[in-house]
Amino acid sequence: MYRSRLTAQRLAALFLLGCVLFNYPVLALFNRAASVLGVPVLYAWIFAAWLALIAVMAFVIEKRRD
Amino acid sequence: MLAGWVLVLASFAYLGILFAIAWVADSRADQGRSLIANPTVYALSLAVYCTTWTFYGSVGRAAATGIGFLPIYLGPTLMMALGWFVIHKIIRVVKANRITSIADFVASRYGKSQLLGGLVTVIAVVGVIPYIALQLKAVSNSFTILAAAPEIIMPARAAAVPLLQDSALYVAIIMAAFTILFGTRHLDATERHEGMVAAIAFESVVKLCAFLAVGLFVTYGLYDGVGDIFARARELPNLERLLTTADTAAGYGSWAALTFLSLLSVLLLPRQFQIAVVENVNEAHLRRAVWLFPLYLFLINLFVLPIALGGLLHFGVGGGVDADTFVLTLPMANQSEGLALLAYIGGLSAATGMVIVETIALSTMVCNDLVMPLLLRWGWLRLKARSDLSGLLLEIRRWAIVVILMLGYLYFRLAGEAYALVSIGLISFAAVAQFAPAVIGGLYWKGATRAGALAALLAGFSVWTYTLLLPSFAKSGWLPADFMKVGLFGVELLRPQQLFGLTGLDEISHCLLWSLLANIGAYIGFSLARAPDAREARQAGLFVDALRVEDAGSSWRGRIAAGGTAEQVMELLALAGRFLGPDKARAAFERHARTRGASLAEMTADADLVHFAESQLAGAIGSASARVMVASVVEEEPLGLDEVMNILDEASQVRAYSVELEQKSQELTRATAELRAANEQLRELDRMKDDFMSTVTHELRTPLTSIRAFSEMLHEDPDIGVEDRMRFLGIIVGETERLSRLINQILDLAKLESGRADWTSGEVDLGQVILEAAEALSQLYKDKGVALTLELAEPLPTVLADRDRLMQVMINLLSNAVKFVPAETGRVKVGAGATAIDVRVSVADNGPGIRPEDREVIFEKFRQGGQDVLTDKPQGTGLGLPISRQIIEYFGGSLWLENAEAGGANFVFTLPLPPGDN
């Protein structure tokens, strides 16, 4: 029970982190006409952060409960 | 190229495959080997969220706004992070209360209110119709475009096409027929559709594969990778703006609003609620969905921007090809018919998935929460009649599906052309967002009432209609256009999309702001206007405490009036039978009876059975209607507010008690351990007392025995010589003295131990006491030829003690010493000195010494150094040292044994100096 509450809290924290990563002003930092490996930075940032967030969510919730 | 009939054939073949999958899943479910009891299938079925909006519309959106298509998928990702809290709780509530739709959920939460259920249904149907229209538009457009290949011709305005030549109409009809076949073949008491879920999961795979295939084709087939597309786009001035976003407050505001809107929609859209909650097989499946569903969204969005830019580069900006169709037209323009067909099938799967689940969910709501309550109210269902109504229920649902799709088609004809796909969908999102306060608030706030929820929904829905739905008609020319410009009744402040003069927001953010403001304001305001009544409080308890309260059932029910007879059981069974079918109902009742350990005939209509019957009915006709139906058969005494409050209090008290109980039991465990230790100690003391008694009697018997023996000899033999006689009498006297000394010491010890000894306390000159003791024993030492030396520091401070007792200790130590040292060579040395806090006196001898293991033993009663009590001839009473230690300890000092330098024993005691005296 305690552990599952901890998981829920971690996911809630990730929710808040996601809200910050995908909104003003963090978003504005990448809103410029530059590119990373040919991809515009804004586009690269959102997809990279998105994938990272999903990975951490998967790690948090699928971690062995032992 | 692809002829129309090929497309029709392919479409039907695809639908046939779906049907086959559903059929297999259904029959597997009947055998108890569920296909969908799998977390991956659950996560994939959630991807019904991705409709033609995603499949065709995202590219259109990206072509217009760059990354503007993304918030719609970031929101659900964030929601899934919260899903472990929110969705988990909703699933628990829904399972416990056999809720079948979001309308049922809201109705049930606020006291099983039929009015509320009906209102939610109306909002859901009206709100979702544009969304269904979107699917019809996308499918009919894709069909028309593909059928006209190889030329790329945009479909004409639907309104310009005669009704019977409009492909969207046929799409609507076919979809209605397909959904009816799919979802309303039989009635399930839990409203679960295993076959449908399996088919939806399959469709999710198809549309993802199709979209990725197109994406890879465009990115790597037509262009030289992602970098190439972006590089080319950067060269065109009007494409460059798509690579960044509008750097304005409104731009970010609208981004945040869309994220928030999609966050709510992924939970509150009727089809999402159906799939995520109602069709959930196992709460644990949520675990994988939390990350797999966002990952799905991530993948399906990966190639949106490359396709959009590729399309714009290929066809040119404003080149006559609608960006919403790039997924289809790009393969067509490059002579890839197979890929175009795959894209068409992907789009079809996105549309059918959405339409099937959405209309099934809506038809359940329309049937249970709109039509049934009305039929009940109008008395159409004569309750005493015994006809089977399960057929009627299915009939209502089928008609609901047809009507909903036709309404969707109507909206498409009326308003669909004025908007891009995504904009139509957003109108629906904003509508279902109106459920958020009532649903989420109801999960966490016990004080929310029916009045609050009703007011909230009405207010939010009204604002939505005024600011979003009516303008969509106005833009299509079906309402006067000056309605938009000059506002209602010509009042400028009431302009629907600049309400109260608010400008600078896009229409969605504008609507969301005002509607949620009105919604939440009304929700809180009306809820706080009065306290919840009994039924509201009961339901609030069930919902808010869902994760804590295990039993969500019969303890909440009122007492059954009129006893609860077996006859009522039959009436309940008949009632359930009318909606579930008589055989199914009887089987369910018999199963229930078995769990109670009785046969159906023996059952009486107690609270438990009534609860069971009502929840069975709730599965078929919704909780609000089920309540009314059951009430018509079984009269329950209504629970008063006080009783509900009592039950709530009891529930919280039980929780408090259990915590308290746990603490108490821990305390009890501790106390038990302490008691056990105390008991152990008592036993030990008891055993020691027994030992002491037996030792004492033994010690007393030894001298008595010899006294008696010699006395008898003197008594029986008068001829003993005088010399012997004197010797015997001497022994008798000696033994008598020993006996009385022993008894005195035992008495002394008993007094000391019980604390009843008479103590005097005064200033004692310790040096004087030592000298006197040495004096008293000097004869004894001389007799044995033992040298006694005194080494006393001068001057010794005085101590507070009992002079006679200290003398007793000194004499005991000195006489012990002389007893154990060898005659003639024996030496005893008494030393005394003072420190700042105490006086230290030692008595050292050069006797045999005491074995280290015996050093504490000798301070026990009747134990003497180097020997056991019962062997050897005792040289003393064995009580002297225990008594001495008691005395010294009484005065706050201590007495112990050390090794003497000369190898013998060295008894040391200290006595503290009186405070303040150095």
PDB file of C-alpha atoms in Angstrom, chain B residues 516-646:
ATOM      1  CA  LEU B 516     -15.397  26.575 -17.149  1.00  0.00           C
ATOM      2  CA  LEU B 517     -15.622  29.770 -15.155  1.00  0.00           C
ATOM      3  CA  ALA B 518     -19.415  29.612 -15.241  1.00  0.00           C
ATOM      4  CA  ASN B 519     -19.339  25.854 -14.723  1.00  0.00           C
ATOM      5  CA  ILE B 520     -17.058  25.771 -11.698  1.00  0.00           C
ATOM      6  CA  GLY B 521     -18.621  28.890 -10.216  1.00  0.00           C
ATOM      7  CA  ALA B 522     -22.095  27.374 -10.375  1.00  0.00           C
ATOM      8  CA  TYR B 523     -20.816  24.023  -9.122  1.00  0.00           C
ATOM      9  CA  ILE B 524     -19.261  25.479  -6.013  1.00  0.00           C
ATOM     10  CA  GLY B 525     -21.904  28.131  -5.420  1.00  0.00           C
ATOM     11  CA  PHE B 526     -24.927  25.857  -5.686  1.00  0.00           C
ATOM     12  CA  SER B 527     -23.235  23.043  -3.777  1.00  0.00           C
ATOM     13  CA  LEU B 528     -22.532  25.326  -0.866  1.00  0.00           C
ATOM     14  CA  ALA B 529     -26.051  26.712  -0.864  1.00  0.00           C
ATOM     15  CA  ARG B 530     -27.291  23.780   1.206  1.00  0.00           C
ATOM     16  CA  ALA B 531     -25.947  20.663   2.888  1.00  0.00           C
ATOM     17  CA  PRO B 532     -26.154  17.362   0.971  1.00  0.00           C
ATOM     18  CA  ASP B 533     -29.296  15.356   1.702  1.00  0.00           C
ATOM     19  CA  ALA B 534     -29.212  11.747   2.844  1.00  0.00           C
ATOM     20  CA  ARG B 535     -28.957  10.111  -0.552  1.00  0.00           C
ATOM     21  CA  GLU B 536     -26.347  12.571  -1.804  1.00  0.00           C
ATOM     22  CA  ALA B 537     -24.265  12.082   1.327  1.00  0.00           C
ATOM     23  CA  ARG B 538     -24.470   8.313   0.932  1.00  0.00           C
ATOM     24  CA  GLN B 539     -23.350   8.376  -2.695  1.00  0.00           C
ATOM     25  CA  ALA B 540     -20.663  10.951  -1.932  1.00  0.00           C
ATOM     26  CA  GLY B 541     -19.298   8.588   0.698  1.00  0.00           C
ATOM     27  CA  LEU B 542     -19.249   5.687  -1.749  1.00  0.00           C
ATOM     28  CA  PHE B 543     -17.424   7.707  -4.401  1.00  0.00           C
ATOM     29  CA  VAL B 544     -14.978   9.778  -2.402  1.00  0.00           C
ATOM     30  CA  ASP B 545     -13.926   6.914  -0.138  1.00  0.00           C
ATOM     31  CA  ALA B 546     -13.926   4.368  -2.946  1.00  0.00           C
ATOM     32  CA  LEU B 547     -10.289   3.427  -2.465  1.00  0.00           C
ATOM     33  CA  ARG B 548     -10.743   2.970   1.276  1.00  0.00           C
ATOM     34  CA  VAL B 549     -14.175   1.430   1.696  1.00  0.00           C
ATOM     35  CA  GLU B 550     -14.246  -2.154   0.526  1.00  0.00           C
ATOM     36  CA  ASP B 551     -17.948  -2.870   0.876  1.00  0.00           C
ATOM     37  CA  ALA B 552     -19.895  -0.522  -1.314  1.00  0.00           C
ATOM     38  CA  GLY B 553     -23.118  -2.220  -0.802  1.00  0.00           C
ATOM     39  CA  SER B 554     -25.960  -3.263   1.256  1.00  0.00           C
ATOM     40  CA  SER B 555     -25.053  -1.672   4.582  1.00  0.00           C
ATOM     41  CA  TRP B 556     -26.271   1.546   3.044  1.00  0.00           C
ATOM     42  CA  ARG B 557     -29.763   0.401   2.423  1.00  0.00           C
ATOM     43  CA  GLY B 558     -32.848   1.249   4.377  1.00  0.00           C
ATOM     44  CA  ARG B 559     -34.789  -1.445   6.139  1.00  0.00           C
ATOM     45  CA  ILE B 560     -37.199  -3.299   3.895  1.00  0.00           C
ATOM     46  CA  ALA B 561     -40.748  -2.346   4.716  1.00  0.00           C
ATOM     47  CA  ALA B 562     -43.298  -5.133   5.076  1.00  0.00           C
ATOM     48  CA  GLY B 563     -40.762  -7.665   6.197  1.00  0.00           C
ATOM     49  CA  GLY B 564     -39.130  -8.653   2.930  1.00  0.00           C
ATOM     50  CA  THR B 565     -40.970 -11.747   1.874  1.00  0.00           C
ATOM     51  CA  ALA B 566     -40.123 -14.554  -0.490  1.00  0.00           C
ATOM     52  CA  GLU B 567     -42.846 -13.207  -2.733  1.00  0.00           C
ATOM     53  CA  GLN B 568     -40.839 -10.033  -3.178  1.00  0.00           C
ATOM     54  CA  VAL B 569     -37.865 -12.102  -4.280  1.00  0.00           C
ATOM     55  CA  MET B 570     -39.964 -13.442  -7.104  1.00  0.00           C
ATOM     56  CA  GLU B 571     -41.100  -9.932  -7.980  1.00  0.00           C
ATOM     57  CA  LEU B 572     -37.515  -8.703  -8.062  1.00  0.00           C
ATOM     58  CA  LEU B 573     -36.563 -11.657 -10.199  1.00  0.00           C
ATOM     59  CA  ALA B 574     -39.399 -10.921 -12.573  1.00  0.00           C
ATOM     60  CA  LEU B 575     -38.383  -7.288 -12.727  1.00  0.00           C
ATOM     61  CA  ALA B 576     -34.770  -8.127 -13.524  1.00  0.00           C
ATOM     62  CA  GLY B 577     -35.992 -10.702 -16.000  1.00  0.00           C
ATOM     63  CA  ARG B 578     -37.893  -8.110 -17.953  1.00  0.00           C
ATOM     64  CA  PHE B 579     -34.722  -6.175 -18.678  1.00  0.00           C
ATOM     65  CA  LEU B 580     -32.062  -8.843 -18.669  1.00  0.00           C
ATOM     66  CA  GLY B 581     -34.118 -11.682 -20.101  1.00  0.00           C
ATOM     67  CA  PRO B 582     -35.770 -14.204 -17.751  1.00  0.00           C
ATOM     68  CA  ASP B 583     -33.145 -16.951 -18.122  1.00  0.00           C
ATOM     69  CA  LYS B 584     -30.160 -14.678 -17.538  1.00  0.00           C
ATOM     70  CA  ALA B 585     -31.843 -13.058 -14.568  1.00  0.00           C
ATOM     71  CA  ARG B 586     -32.725 -16.389 -12.976  1.00  0.00           C
ATOM     72  CA  ALA B 587     -29.154 -17.639 -13.472  1.00  0.00           C
ATOM     73  CA  ALA B 588     -27.748 -14.477 -11.875  1.00  0.00           C
ATOM     74  CA  PHE B 589     -30.137 -14.711  -8.928  1.00  0.00           C
ATOM     75  CA  GLU B 590     -29.306 -18.368  -8.399  1.00  0.00           C
ATOM     76  CA  ARG B 591     -25.598 -17.574  -8.435  1.00  0.00           C
ATOM     77  CA  HIS B 592     -26.202 -14.886  -5.861  1.00  0.00           C
ATOM     78  CA  ALA B 593     -28.246 -17.268  -3.697  1.00  0.00           C
ATOM     79  CA  ARG B 594     -25.421 -19.814  -3.798  1.00  0.00           C
ATOM     80  CA  THR B 595     -22.889 -17.270  -2.565  1.00  0.00           C
ATOM     81  CA  ARG B 596     -25.212 -16.722   0.381  1.00  0.00           C
ATOM     82  CA  GLY B 597     -25.409 -20.456   0.940  1.00  0.00           C
ATOM     83  CA  ALA B 598     -29.092 -20.827   0.200  1.00  0.00           C
ATOM     84  CA  SER B 599     -31.312 -21.823  -2.670  1.00  0.00           C
ATOM     85  CA  LEU B 600     -33.356 -19.243  -4.518  1.00  0.00           C
ATOM     86  CA  ALA B 601     -36.585 -20.517  -2.976  1.00  0.00           C
ATOM     87  CA  GLU B 602     -35.273 -19.938   0.534  1.00  0.00           C
ATOM     88  CA  MET B 603     -34.185 -16.358  -0.092  1.00  0.00           C
ATOM     89  CA  THR B 604     -36.009 -13.423   1.399  1.00  0.00           C
ATOM     90  CA  ALA B 605     -35.864  -9.921   0.048  1.00  0.00           C
ATOM     91  CA  ASP B 606     -33.380  -8.523   2.516  1.00  0.00           C
ATOM     92  CA  ALA B 607     -31.217  -5.457   1.974  1.00  0.00           C
ATOM     93  CA  ASP B 608     -28.486  -7.550   0.437  1.00  0.00           C
ATOM     94  CA  LEU B 609     -30.722  -9.112  -2.185  1.00  0.00           C
ATOM     95  CA  VAL B 610     -32.372  -5.816  -3.020  1.00  0.00           C
ATOM     96  CA  HIS B 611     -28.949  -4.294  -3.499  1.00  0.00           C
ATOM     97  CA  PHE B 612     -27.978  -7.168  -5.758  1.00  0.00           C
ATOM     98  CA  ALA B 613     -31.124  -6.842  -7.848  1.00  0.00           C
ATOM     99  CA  GLU B 614     -30.691  -3.113  -8.192  1.00  0.00           C
ATOM    100  CA  SER B 615     -27.083  -3.379  -9.291  1.00  0.00           C
ATOM    101  CA  GLN B 616     -28.038  -6.035 -11.851  1.00  0.00           C
ATOM    102  CA  LEU B 617     -30.681  -3.712 -13.199  1.00  0.00           C
ATOM    103  CA  ALA B 618     -28.308  -0.757 -13.069  1.00  0.00           C
ATOM    104  CA  GLY B 619     -26.065  -2.596 -15.501  1.00  0.00           C
ATOM    105  CA  ALA B 620     -28.918  -2.772 -17.975  1.00  0.00           C
ATOM    106  CA  ILE B 621     -30.844   0.459 -17.528  1.00  0.00           C
ATOM    107  CA  GLY B 622     -28.637   2.762 -15.464  1.00  0.00           C
ATOM    108  CA  SER B 623     -28.508   3.366 -11.742  1.00  0.00           C
ATOM    109  CA  ALA B 624     -31.117   6.117 -11.617  1.00  0.00           C
ATOM    110  CA  SER B 625     -33.775   4.115 -13.453  1.00  0.00           C
ATOM    111  CA  ALA B 626     -32.866   0.964 -11.560  1.00  0.00           C
ATOM    112  CA  ARG B 627     -33.504   2.753  -8.306  1.00  0.00           C
ATOM    113  CA  VAL B 628     -36.979   3.781  -9.422  1.00  0.00           C
ATOM    114  CA  MET B 629     -37.811   0.317 -10.743  1.00  0.00           C
ATOM    115  CA  VAL B 630     -36.717  -1.484  -7.608  1.00  0.00           C
ATOM    116  CA  ALA B 631     -38.561   0.994  -5.442  1.00  0.00           C
ATOM    117  CA  SER B 632     -41.754   0.068  -7.293  1.00  0.00           C
ATOM    118  CA  VAL B 633     -41.421  -3.532  -6.117  1.00  0.00           C
ATOM    119  CA  VAL B 634     -39.798  -3.285  -2.729  1.00  0.00           C
ATOM    120  CA  GLU B 635     -40.645  -0.505  -0.413  1.00  0.00           C
ATOM    121  CA  GLU B 636     -37.603   0.496   1.556  1.00  0.00           C
ATOM    122  CA  GLU B 637     -37.856   2.802   4.490  1.00  0.00           C
ATOM    123  CA  PRO B 638     -35.783   5.701   3.307  1.00  0.00           C
ATOM    124  CA  LEU B 639     -32.578   6.326   5.191  1.00  0.00           C
ATOM    125  CA  GLY B 640     -32.752   9.625   7.016  1.00  0.00           C
ATOM    126  CA  LEU B 641     -29.871  12.040   6.898  1.00  0.00           C
ATOM    127  CA  ASP B 642     -29.073  11.130  10.481  1.00  0.00           C
ATOM    128  CA  GLU B 643     -28.820   7.456   9.616  1.00  0.00           C
ATOM    129  CA  VAL B 644     -26.579   8.147   6.631  1.00  0.00           C
ATOM    130  CA  MET B 645     -24.414  10.362   8.780  1.00  0.00           C
ATOM    131  CA  ASN B 646     -24.301   7.575  11.336  1.00  0.00           C
TER     132      ASN B 646
END
